[in-house]
CSV table of C-alpha atoms (C1' of nucleotides) in Angstrom, one decimal:
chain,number,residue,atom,x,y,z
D,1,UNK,CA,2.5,-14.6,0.6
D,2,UNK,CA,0.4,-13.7,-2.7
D,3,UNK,CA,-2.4,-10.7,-1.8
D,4,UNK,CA,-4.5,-9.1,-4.1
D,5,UNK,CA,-5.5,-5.5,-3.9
D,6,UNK,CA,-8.2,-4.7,-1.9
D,7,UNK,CA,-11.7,-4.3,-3.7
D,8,UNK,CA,-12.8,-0.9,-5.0
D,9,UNK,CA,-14.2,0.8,-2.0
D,10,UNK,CA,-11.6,-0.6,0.8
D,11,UNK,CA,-8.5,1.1,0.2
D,12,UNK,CA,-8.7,2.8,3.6
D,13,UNK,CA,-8.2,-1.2,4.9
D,14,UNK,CA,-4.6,-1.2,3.7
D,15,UNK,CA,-4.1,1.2,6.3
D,16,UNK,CA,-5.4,-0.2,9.4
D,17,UNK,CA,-3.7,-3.6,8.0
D,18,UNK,CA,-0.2,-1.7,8.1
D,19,UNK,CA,-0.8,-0.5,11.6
D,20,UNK,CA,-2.1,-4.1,12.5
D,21,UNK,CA,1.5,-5.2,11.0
D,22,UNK,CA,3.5,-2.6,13.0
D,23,UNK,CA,1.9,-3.8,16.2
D,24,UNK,CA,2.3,-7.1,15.5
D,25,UNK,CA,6.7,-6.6,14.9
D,26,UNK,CA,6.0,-4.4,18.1
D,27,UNK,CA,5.3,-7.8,20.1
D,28,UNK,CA,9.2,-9.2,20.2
D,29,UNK,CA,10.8,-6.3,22.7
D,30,UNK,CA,13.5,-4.3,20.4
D,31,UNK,CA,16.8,-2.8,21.3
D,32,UNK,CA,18.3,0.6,21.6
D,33,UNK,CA,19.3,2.4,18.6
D,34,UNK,CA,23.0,2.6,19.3
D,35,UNK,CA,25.7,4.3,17.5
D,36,UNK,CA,26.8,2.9,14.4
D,37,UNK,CA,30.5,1.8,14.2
D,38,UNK,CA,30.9,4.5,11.2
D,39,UNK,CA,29.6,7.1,13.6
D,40,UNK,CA,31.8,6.1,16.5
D,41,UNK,CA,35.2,6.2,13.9
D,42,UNK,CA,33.9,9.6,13.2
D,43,UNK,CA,33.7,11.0,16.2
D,44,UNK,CA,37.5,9.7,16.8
D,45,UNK,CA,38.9,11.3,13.3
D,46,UNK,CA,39.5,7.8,12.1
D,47,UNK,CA,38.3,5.8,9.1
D,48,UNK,CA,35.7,2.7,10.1
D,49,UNK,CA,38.0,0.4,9.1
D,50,UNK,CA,41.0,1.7,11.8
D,51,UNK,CA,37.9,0.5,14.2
D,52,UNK,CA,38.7,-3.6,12.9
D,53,UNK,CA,42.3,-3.0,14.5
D,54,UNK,CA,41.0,-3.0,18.0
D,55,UNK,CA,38.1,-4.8,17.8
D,56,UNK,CA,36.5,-8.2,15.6
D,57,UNK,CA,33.0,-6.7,14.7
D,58,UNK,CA,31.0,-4.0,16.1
D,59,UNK,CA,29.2,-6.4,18.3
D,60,UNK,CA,32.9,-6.3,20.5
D,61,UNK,CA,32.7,-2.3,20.5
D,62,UNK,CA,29.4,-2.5,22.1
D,63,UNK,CA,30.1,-5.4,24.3
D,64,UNK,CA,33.3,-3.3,25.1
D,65,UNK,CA,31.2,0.2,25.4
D,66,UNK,CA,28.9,-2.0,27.8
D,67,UNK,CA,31.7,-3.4,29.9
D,68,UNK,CA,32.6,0.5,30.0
D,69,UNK,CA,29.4,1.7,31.3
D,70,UNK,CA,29.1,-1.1,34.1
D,71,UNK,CA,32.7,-0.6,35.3
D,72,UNK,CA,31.9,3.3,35.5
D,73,UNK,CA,28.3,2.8,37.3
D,74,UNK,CA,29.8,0.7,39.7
D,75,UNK,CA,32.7,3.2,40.6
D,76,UNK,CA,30.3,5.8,40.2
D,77,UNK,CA,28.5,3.9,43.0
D,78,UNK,CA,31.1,2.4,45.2
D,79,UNK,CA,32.7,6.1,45.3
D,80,UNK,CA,29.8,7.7,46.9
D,81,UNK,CA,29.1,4.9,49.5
D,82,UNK,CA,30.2,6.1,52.6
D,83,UNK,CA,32.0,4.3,55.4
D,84,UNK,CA,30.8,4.2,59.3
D,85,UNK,CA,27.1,5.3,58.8
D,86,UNK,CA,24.1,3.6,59.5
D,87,UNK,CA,22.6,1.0,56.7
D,88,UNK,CA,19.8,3.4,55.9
D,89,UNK,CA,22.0,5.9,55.5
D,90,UNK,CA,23.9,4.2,52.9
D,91,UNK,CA,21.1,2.3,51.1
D,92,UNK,CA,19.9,6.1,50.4
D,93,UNK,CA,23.7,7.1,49.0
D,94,UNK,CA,23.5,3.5,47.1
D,95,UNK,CA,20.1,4.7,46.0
D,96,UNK,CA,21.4,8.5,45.0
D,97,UNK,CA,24.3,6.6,43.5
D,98,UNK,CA,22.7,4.7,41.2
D,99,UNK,CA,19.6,7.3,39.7
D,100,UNK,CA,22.6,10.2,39.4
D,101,UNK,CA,24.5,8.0,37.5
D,102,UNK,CA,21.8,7.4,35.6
D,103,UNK,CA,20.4,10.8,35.0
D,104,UNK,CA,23.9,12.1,34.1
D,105,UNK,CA,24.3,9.0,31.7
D,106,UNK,CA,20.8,8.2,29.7
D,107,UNK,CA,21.9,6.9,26.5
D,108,UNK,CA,24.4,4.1,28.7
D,109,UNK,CA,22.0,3.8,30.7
D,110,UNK,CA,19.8,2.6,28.2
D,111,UNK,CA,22.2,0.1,27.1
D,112,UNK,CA,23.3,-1.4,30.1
D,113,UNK,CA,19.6,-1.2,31.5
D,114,UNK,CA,16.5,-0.9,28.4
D,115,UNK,CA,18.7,-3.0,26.1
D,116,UNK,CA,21.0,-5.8,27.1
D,117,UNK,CA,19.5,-8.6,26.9
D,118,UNK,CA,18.7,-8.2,23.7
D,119,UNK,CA,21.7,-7.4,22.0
D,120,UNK,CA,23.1,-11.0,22.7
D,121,UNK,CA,26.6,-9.9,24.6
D,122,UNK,CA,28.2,-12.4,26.4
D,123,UNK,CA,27.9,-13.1,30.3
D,124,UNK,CA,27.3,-10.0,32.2
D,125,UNK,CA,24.8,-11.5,34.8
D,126,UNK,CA,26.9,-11.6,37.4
D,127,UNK,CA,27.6,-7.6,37.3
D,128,UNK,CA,23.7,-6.9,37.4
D,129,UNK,CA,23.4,-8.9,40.2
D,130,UNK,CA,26.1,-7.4,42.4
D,131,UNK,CA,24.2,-4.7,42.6
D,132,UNK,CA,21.1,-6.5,43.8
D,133,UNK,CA,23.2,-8.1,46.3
D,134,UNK,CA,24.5,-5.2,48.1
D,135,UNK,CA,21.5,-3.2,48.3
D,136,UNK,CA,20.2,-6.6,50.2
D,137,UNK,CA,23.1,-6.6,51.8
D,138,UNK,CA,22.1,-3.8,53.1
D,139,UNK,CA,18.6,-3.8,53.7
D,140,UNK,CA,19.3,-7.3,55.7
D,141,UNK,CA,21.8,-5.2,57.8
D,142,UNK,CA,18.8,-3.0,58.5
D,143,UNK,CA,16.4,-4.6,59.6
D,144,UNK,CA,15.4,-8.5,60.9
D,145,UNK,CA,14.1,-9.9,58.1
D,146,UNK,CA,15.2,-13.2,56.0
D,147,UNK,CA,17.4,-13.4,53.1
D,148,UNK,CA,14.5,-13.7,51.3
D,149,UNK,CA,12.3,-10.9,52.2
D,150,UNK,CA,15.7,-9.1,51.7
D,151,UNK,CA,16.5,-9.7,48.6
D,152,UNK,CA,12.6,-8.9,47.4
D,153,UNK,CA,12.8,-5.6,49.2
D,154,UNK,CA,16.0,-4.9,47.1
D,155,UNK,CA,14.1,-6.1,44.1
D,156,UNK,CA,11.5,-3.8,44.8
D,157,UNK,CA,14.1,-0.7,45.5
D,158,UNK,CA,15.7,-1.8,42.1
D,159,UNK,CA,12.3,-1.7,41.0
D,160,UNK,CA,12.1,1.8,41.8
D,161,UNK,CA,14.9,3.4,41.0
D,162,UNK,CA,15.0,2.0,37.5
D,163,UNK,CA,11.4,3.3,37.2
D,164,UNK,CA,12.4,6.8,38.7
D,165,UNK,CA,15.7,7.3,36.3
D,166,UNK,CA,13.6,5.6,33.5
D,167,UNK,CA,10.7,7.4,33.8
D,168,UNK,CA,12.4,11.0,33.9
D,169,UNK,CA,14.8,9.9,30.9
D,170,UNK,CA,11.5,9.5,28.8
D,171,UNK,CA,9.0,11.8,30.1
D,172,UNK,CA,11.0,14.5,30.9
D,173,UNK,CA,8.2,17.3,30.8
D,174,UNK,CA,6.0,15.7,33.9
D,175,UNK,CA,6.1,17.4,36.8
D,176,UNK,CA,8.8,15.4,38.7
D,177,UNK,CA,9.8,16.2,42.2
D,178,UNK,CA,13.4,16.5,43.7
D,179,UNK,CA,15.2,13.0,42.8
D,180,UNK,CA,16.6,12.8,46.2
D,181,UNK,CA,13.4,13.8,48.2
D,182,UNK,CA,11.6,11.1,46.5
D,183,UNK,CA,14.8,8.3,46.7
D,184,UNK,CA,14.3,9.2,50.6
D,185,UNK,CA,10.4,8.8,50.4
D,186,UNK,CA,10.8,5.1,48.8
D,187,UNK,CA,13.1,3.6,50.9
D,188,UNK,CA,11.3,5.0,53.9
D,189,UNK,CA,8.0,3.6,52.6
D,190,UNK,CA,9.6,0.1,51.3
D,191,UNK,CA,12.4,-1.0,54.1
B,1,UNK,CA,39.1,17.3,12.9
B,2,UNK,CA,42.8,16.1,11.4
B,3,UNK,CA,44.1,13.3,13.5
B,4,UNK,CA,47.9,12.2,13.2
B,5,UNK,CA,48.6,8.2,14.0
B,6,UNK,CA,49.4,7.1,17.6
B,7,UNK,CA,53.2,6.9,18.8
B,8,UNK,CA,54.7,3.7,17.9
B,9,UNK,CA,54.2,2.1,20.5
B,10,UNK,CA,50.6,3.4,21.8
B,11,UNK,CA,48.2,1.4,19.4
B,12,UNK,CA,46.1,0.4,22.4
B,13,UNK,CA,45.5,4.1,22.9
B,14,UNK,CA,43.4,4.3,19.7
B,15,UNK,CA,41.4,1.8,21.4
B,16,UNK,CA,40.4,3.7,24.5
B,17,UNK,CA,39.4,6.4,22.5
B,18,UNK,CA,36.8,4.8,20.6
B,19,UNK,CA,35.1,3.4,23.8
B,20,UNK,CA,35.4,7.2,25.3
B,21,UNK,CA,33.9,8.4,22.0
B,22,UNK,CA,30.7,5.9,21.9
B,23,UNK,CA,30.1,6.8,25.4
B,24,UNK,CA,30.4,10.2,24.7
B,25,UNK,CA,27.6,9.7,22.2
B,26,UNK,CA,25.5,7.6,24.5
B,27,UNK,CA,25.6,10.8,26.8
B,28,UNK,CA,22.1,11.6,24.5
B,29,UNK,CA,19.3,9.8,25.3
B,30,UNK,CA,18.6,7.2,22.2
B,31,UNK,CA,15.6,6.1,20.5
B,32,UNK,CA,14.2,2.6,20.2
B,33,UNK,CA,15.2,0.8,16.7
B,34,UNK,CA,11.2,0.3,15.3
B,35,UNK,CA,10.7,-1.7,12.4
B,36,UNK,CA,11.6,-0.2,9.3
B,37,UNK,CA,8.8,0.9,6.7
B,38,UNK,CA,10.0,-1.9,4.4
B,39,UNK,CA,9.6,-4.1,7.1
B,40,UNK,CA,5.8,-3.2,8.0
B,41,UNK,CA,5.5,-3.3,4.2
B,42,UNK,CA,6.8,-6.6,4.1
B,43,UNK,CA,4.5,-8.1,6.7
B,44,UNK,CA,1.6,-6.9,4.8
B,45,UNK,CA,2.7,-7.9,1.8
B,46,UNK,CA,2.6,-5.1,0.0
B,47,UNK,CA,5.2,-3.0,-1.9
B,48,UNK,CA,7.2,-0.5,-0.1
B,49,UNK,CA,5.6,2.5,-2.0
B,50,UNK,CA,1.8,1.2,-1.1
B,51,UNK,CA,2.5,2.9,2.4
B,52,UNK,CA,2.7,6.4,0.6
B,53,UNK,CA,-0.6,5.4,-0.1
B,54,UNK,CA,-1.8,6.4,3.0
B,55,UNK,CA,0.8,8.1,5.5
B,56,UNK,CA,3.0,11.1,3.8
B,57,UNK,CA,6.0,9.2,5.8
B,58,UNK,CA,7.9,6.6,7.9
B,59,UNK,CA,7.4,9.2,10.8
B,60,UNK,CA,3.7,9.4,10.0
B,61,UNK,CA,2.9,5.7,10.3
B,62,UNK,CA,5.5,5.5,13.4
B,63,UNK,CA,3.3,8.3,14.8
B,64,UNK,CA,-0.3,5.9,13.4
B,65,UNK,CA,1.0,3.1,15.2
B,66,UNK,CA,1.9,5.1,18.7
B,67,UNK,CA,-1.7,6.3,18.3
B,68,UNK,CA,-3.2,2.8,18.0
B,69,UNK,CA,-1.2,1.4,20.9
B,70,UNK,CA,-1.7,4.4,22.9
B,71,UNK,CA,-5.9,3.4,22.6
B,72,UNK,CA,-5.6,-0.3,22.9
B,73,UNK,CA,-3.5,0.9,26.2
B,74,UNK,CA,-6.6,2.3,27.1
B,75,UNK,CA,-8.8,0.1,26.0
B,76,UNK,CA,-7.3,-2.9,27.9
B,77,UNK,CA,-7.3,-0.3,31.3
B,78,UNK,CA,-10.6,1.1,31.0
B,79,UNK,CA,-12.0,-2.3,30.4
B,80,UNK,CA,-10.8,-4.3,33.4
B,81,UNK,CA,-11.6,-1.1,35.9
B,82,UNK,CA,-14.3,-2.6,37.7
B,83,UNK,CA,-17.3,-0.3,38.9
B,84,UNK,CA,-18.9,-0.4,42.6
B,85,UNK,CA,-14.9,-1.5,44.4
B,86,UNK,CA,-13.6,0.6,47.0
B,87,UNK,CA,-10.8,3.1,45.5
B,88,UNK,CA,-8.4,1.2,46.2
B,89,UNK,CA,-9.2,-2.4,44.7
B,90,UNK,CA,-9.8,0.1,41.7
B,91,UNK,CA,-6.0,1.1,42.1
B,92,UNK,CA,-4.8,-2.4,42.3
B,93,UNK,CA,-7.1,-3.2,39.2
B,94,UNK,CA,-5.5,-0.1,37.2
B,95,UNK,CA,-2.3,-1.6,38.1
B,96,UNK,CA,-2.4,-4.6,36.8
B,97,UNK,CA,-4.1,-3.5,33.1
B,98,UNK,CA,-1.1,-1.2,32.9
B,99,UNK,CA,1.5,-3.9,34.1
B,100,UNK,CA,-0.4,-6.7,32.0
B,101,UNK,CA,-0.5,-4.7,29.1
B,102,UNK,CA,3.1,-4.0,28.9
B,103,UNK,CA,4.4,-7.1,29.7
B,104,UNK,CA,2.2,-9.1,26.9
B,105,UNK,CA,3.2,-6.2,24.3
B,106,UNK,CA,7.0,-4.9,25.2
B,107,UNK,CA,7.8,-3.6,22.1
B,108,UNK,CA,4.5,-1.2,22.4
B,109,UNK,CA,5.3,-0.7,25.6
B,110,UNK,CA,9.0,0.3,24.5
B,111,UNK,CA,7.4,2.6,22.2
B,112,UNK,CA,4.7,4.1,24.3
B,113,UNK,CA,7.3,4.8,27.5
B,114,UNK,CA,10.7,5.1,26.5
B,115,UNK,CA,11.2,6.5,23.0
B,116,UNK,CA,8.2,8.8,22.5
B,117,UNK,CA,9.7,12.0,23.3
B,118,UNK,CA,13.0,11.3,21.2
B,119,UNK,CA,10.6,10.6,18.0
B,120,UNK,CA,9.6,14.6,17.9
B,121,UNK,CA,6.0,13.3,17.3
B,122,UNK,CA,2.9,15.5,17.7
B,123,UNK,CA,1.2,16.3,21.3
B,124,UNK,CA,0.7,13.2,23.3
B,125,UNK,CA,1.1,14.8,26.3
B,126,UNK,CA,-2.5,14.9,27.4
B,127,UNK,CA,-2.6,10.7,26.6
B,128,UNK,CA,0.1,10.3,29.0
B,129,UNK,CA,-1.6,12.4,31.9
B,130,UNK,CA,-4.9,10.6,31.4
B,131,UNK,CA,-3.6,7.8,33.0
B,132,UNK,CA,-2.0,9.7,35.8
B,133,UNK,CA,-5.3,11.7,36.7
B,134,UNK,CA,-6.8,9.0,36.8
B,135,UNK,CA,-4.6,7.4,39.6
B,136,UNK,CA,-4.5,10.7,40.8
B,137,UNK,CA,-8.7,10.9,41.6
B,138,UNK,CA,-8.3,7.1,43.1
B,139,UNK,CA,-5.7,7.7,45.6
B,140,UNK,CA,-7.2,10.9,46.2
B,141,UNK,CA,-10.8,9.3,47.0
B,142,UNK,CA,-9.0,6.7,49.1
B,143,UNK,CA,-7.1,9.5,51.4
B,144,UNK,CA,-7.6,12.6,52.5
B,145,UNK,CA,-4.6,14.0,51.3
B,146,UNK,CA,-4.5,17.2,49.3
B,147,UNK,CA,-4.7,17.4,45.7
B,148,UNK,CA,-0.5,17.9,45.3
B,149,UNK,CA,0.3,15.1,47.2
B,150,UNK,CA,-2.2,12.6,45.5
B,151,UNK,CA,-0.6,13.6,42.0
B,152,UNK,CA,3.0,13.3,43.9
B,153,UNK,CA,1.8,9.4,45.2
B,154,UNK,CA,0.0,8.8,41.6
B,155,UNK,CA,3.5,9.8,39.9
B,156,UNK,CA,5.1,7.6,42.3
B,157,UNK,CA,3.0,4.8,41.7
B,158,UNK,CA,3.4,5.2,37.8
B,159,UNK,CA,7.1,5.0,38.9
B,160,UNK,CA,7.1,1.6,40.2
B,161,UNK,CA,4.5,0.5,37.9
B,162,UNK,CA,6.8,0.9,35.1
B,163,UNK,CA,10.2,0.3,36.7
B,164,UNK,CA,7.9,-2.9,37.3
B,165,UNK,CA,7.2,-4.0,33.8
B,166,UNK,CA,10.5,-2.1,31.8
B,167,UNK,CA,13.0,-4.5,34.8
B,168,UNK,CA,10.5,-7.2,33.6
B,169,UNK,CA,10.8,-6.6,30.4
B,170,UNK,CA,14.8,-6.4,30.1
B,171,UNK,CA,16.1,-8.2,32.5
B,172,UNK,CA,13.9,-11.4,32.1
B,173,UNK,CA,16.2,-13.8,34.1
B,174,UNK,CA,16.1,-12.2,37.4
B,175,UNK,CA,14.0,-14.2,40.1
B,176,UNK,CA,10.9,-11.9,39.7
B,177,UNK,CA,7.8,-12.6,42.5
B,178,UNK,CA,4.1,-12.8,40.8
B,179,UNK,CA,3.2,-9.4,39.2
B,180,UNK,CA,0.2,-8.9,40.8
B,181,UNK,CA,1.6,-9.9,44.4
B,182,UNK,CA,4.2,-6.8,43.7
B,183,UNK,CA,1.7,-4.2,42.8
B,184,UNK,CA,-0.6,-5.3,45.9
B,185,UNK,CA,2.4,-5.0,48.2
B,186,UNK,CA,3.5,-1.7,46.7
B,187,UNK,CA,0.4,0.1,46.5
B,188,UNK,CA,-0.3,-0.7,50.8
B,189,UNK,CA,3.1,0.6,50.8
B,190,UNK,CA,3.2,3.3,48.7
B,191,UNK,CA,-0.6,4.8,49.6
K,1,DT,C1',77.6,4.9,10.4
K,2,DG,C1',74.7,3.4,6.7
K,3,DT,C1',71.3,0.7,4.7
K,4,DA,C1',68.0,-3.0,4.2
K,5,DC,C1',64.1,-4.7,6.2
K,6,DA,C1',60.2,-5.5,9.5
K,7,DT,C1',56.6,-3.7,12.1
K,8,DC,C1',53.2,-0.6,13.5
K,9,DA,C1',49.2,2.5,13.1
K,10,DG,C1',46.6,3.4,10.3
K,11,DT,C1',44.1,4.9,5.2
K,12,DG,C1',41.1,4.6,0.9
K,13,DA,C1',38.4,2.4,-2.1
K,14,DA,C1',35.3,-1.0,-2.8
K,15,DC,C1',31.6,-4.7,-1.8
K,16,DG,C1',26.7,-5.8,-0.9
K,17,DC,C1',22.8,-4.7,1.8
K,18,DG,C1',18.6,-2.4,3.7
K,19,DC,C1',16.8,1.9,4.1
K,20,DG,C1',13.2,6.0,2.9
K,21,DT,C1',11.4,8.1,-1.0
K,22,DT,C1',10.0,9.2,-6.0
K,23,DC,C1',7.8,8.4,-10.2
K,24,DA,C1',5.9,6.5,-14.2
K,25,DC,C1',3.2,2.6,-14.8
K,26,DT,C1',-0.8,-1.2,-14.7
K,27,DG,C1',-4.8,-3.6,-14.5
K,28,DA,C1',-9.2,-4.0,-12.5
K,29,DT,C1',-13.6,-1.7,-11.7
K,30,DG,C1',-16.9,1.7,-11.9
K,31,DT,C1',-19.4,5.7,-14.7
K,32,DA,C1',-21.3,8.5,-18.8
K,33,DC,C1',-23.3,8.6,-23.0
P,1,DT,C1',-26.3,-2.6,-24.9
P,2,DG,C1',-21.7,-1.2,-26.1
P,3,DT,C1',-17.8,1.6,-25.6
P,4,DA,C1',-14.9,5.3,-24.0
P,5,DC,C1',-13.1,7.2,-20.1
P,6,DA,C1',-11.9,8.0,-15.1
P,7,DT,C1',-10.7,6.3,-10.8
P,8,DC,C1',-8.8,3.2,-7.6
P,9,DA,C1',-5.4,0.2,-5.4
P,10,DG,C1',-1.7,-0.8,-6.0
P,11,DT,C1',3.4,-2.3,-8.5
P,12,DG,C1',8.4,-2.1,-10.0
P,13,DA,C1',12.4,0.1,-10.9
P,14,DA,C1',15.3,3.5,-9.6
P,15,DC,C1',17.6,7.2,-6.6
P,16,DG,C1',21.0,8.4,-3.0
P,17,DC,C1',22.4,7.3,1.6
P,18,DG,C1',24.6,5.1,5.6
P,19,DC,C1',25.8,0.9,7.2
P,20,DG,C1',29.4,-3.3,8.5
P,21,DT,C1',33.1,-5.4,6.5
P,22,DT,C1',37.3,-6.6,3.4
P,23,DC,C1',41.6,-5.9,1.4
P,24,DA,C1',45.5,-4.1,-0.7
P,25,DC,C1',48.1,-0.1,0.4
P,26,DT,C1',51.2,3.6,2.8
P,27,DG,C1',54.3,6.1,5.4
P,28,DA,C1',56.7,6.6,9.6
P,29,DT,C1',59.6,4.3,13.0
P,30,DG,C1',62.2,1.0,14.9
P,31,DT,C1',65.9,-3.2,14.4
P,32,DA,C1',69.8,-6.1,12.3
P,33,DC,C1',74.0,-6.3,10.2
DNA sequence: TGTACATCAGTGAACGCGCGTTCACTGATGTAC
DNA sequence: TGTACATCAGTGAACGCGCGTTCACTGATGTAC
């Protein structure tokens, strides 16, 4: 991994050689900047190492901060489903649900959503995909299609949502309509 | 900020609080952990100082490498829109550049969509809407809808373009359908 | 009732590491006379 | 043609900082006899 400097005239290639490099890290998807275990401690008045009473590493406080967040979404969710209405009706308060929660939460919902994966946590799969498996729940419910055009359609709301909360997480300054206007619009256009 | 131990028996309570306090800082949106200076440096070979060489900062070369992905984004779209198509196989085209481009570089992509207003980096603003004007002037050439509700349908589209390739992106194990199946379905369903 | 002891809920100092940034330097290459 | 000097493209060592983790400790509270 020798390399010589440049020649006389090309010192303006180092830069486009660093950029290059950048990119190039930029191909592996990173994670969320989270936290740091000293800043958590902090913000409780206690010293990092009261932390290592409760928890082996900081990998368990984020696995338990994750396990946090998804128990939350889902009451968040489950609480404003209501009871006795029509499947549309509650695939639009599933929908509402889910991109409040969202909005309200953006940092957890980076981790549990933009992040993951990729902080190698053990087996949440199962708690994504109850998710999935209501709203096709629901979507079957509504209208006469197969399991498997149901569960696509719910992929596709998923799809959606996650782009809508995303979206106005990061680019807060466009010009974004009514959340629950445009949650009404989608599942109008895709069910 | 004095804090006084926990009753005898209430250790666990210690432990609550320090979930409650993460998620109390994930209330604020985070960024995306880039490489580090060093590490670019390292790639290149190159001592860490040589950087200073040509960006006054980590921030400036962050804010470089944006501006280099934000081109080769671009690039790649401008490049496969093909001339003489009817508006909308021009959509579908602008829809997959976008969608291929972020799922063969998610780290850029990470970058690009969701960290790049939490890095306080100069005016990109105008980059962003390029791309949405443009899917504006399509879907307004392929309806005759008014101006407001072609950029509401462009913003949607953008929506599930990237809910598309950030679900993609993070949650790799779910039983996606074909990319470019999904963005031909969603745009006769969304236009 | 008093006293020795165990336990509990933490603290405080230290460790090695990677980070961004600075500053004095080095060695090769070009230019002036 | 030779030599002094300037410039260019970097290096290497050091700085202070925050990080995760460890380890010996402390002081209050309960329990045994």
């Amino acid at each position: 991994m020798a390399r010589e400097s440049n020649p006389r005239g090309a010192g303006d290639q180092l830069r486009a050689e660093l950029v290059a490099a950048a990119s190039a890290l930029l191909l592996d998807p990173q994670s969320v900047a989270l936290p740091s275990l000293r800043a958590v401690a902090r913000a409780c008045s206690v010293s990092p190492a009261a932390v290592y009473l409760h928890f082996d590493s900081a990998q368990a406080l984020t696995t338990a901060v994750l396990d946090a967040q998804l128990d939350d979404l889902e009451k968040a969710i489950r609480s404003q489903l209501p009871e006795g209405v029509p499947p549309r009706a509650r695939l639009a308060a599933l929908g509402r649900a889910y991109a409040g929660w969202g909005l309200a939460h953006p940092g957890a919902y980076q981790l549990v959503f933009e992040s993951a994966d990729r902080l190698d946590l053990p087996e949440h799969e199962h708690d994504r995909w109850s998710l999935i498996d209501e709203a096709a729940r629901l979507v079957a419910a509504e209208t006469t299609v197969t399991p498997d055009q149901a569960t696509a359609t719910a992929l596709r709301l998923w799809t959606m949502l996650h782009g809508l909360v995303s979206l106005r997480i990061h680019k807060p300054l466009l010009p974004w309509p009514p959340v629950d206007d445009e949650i009404d619009e989608t599942i109008a256009r895709l069910v």
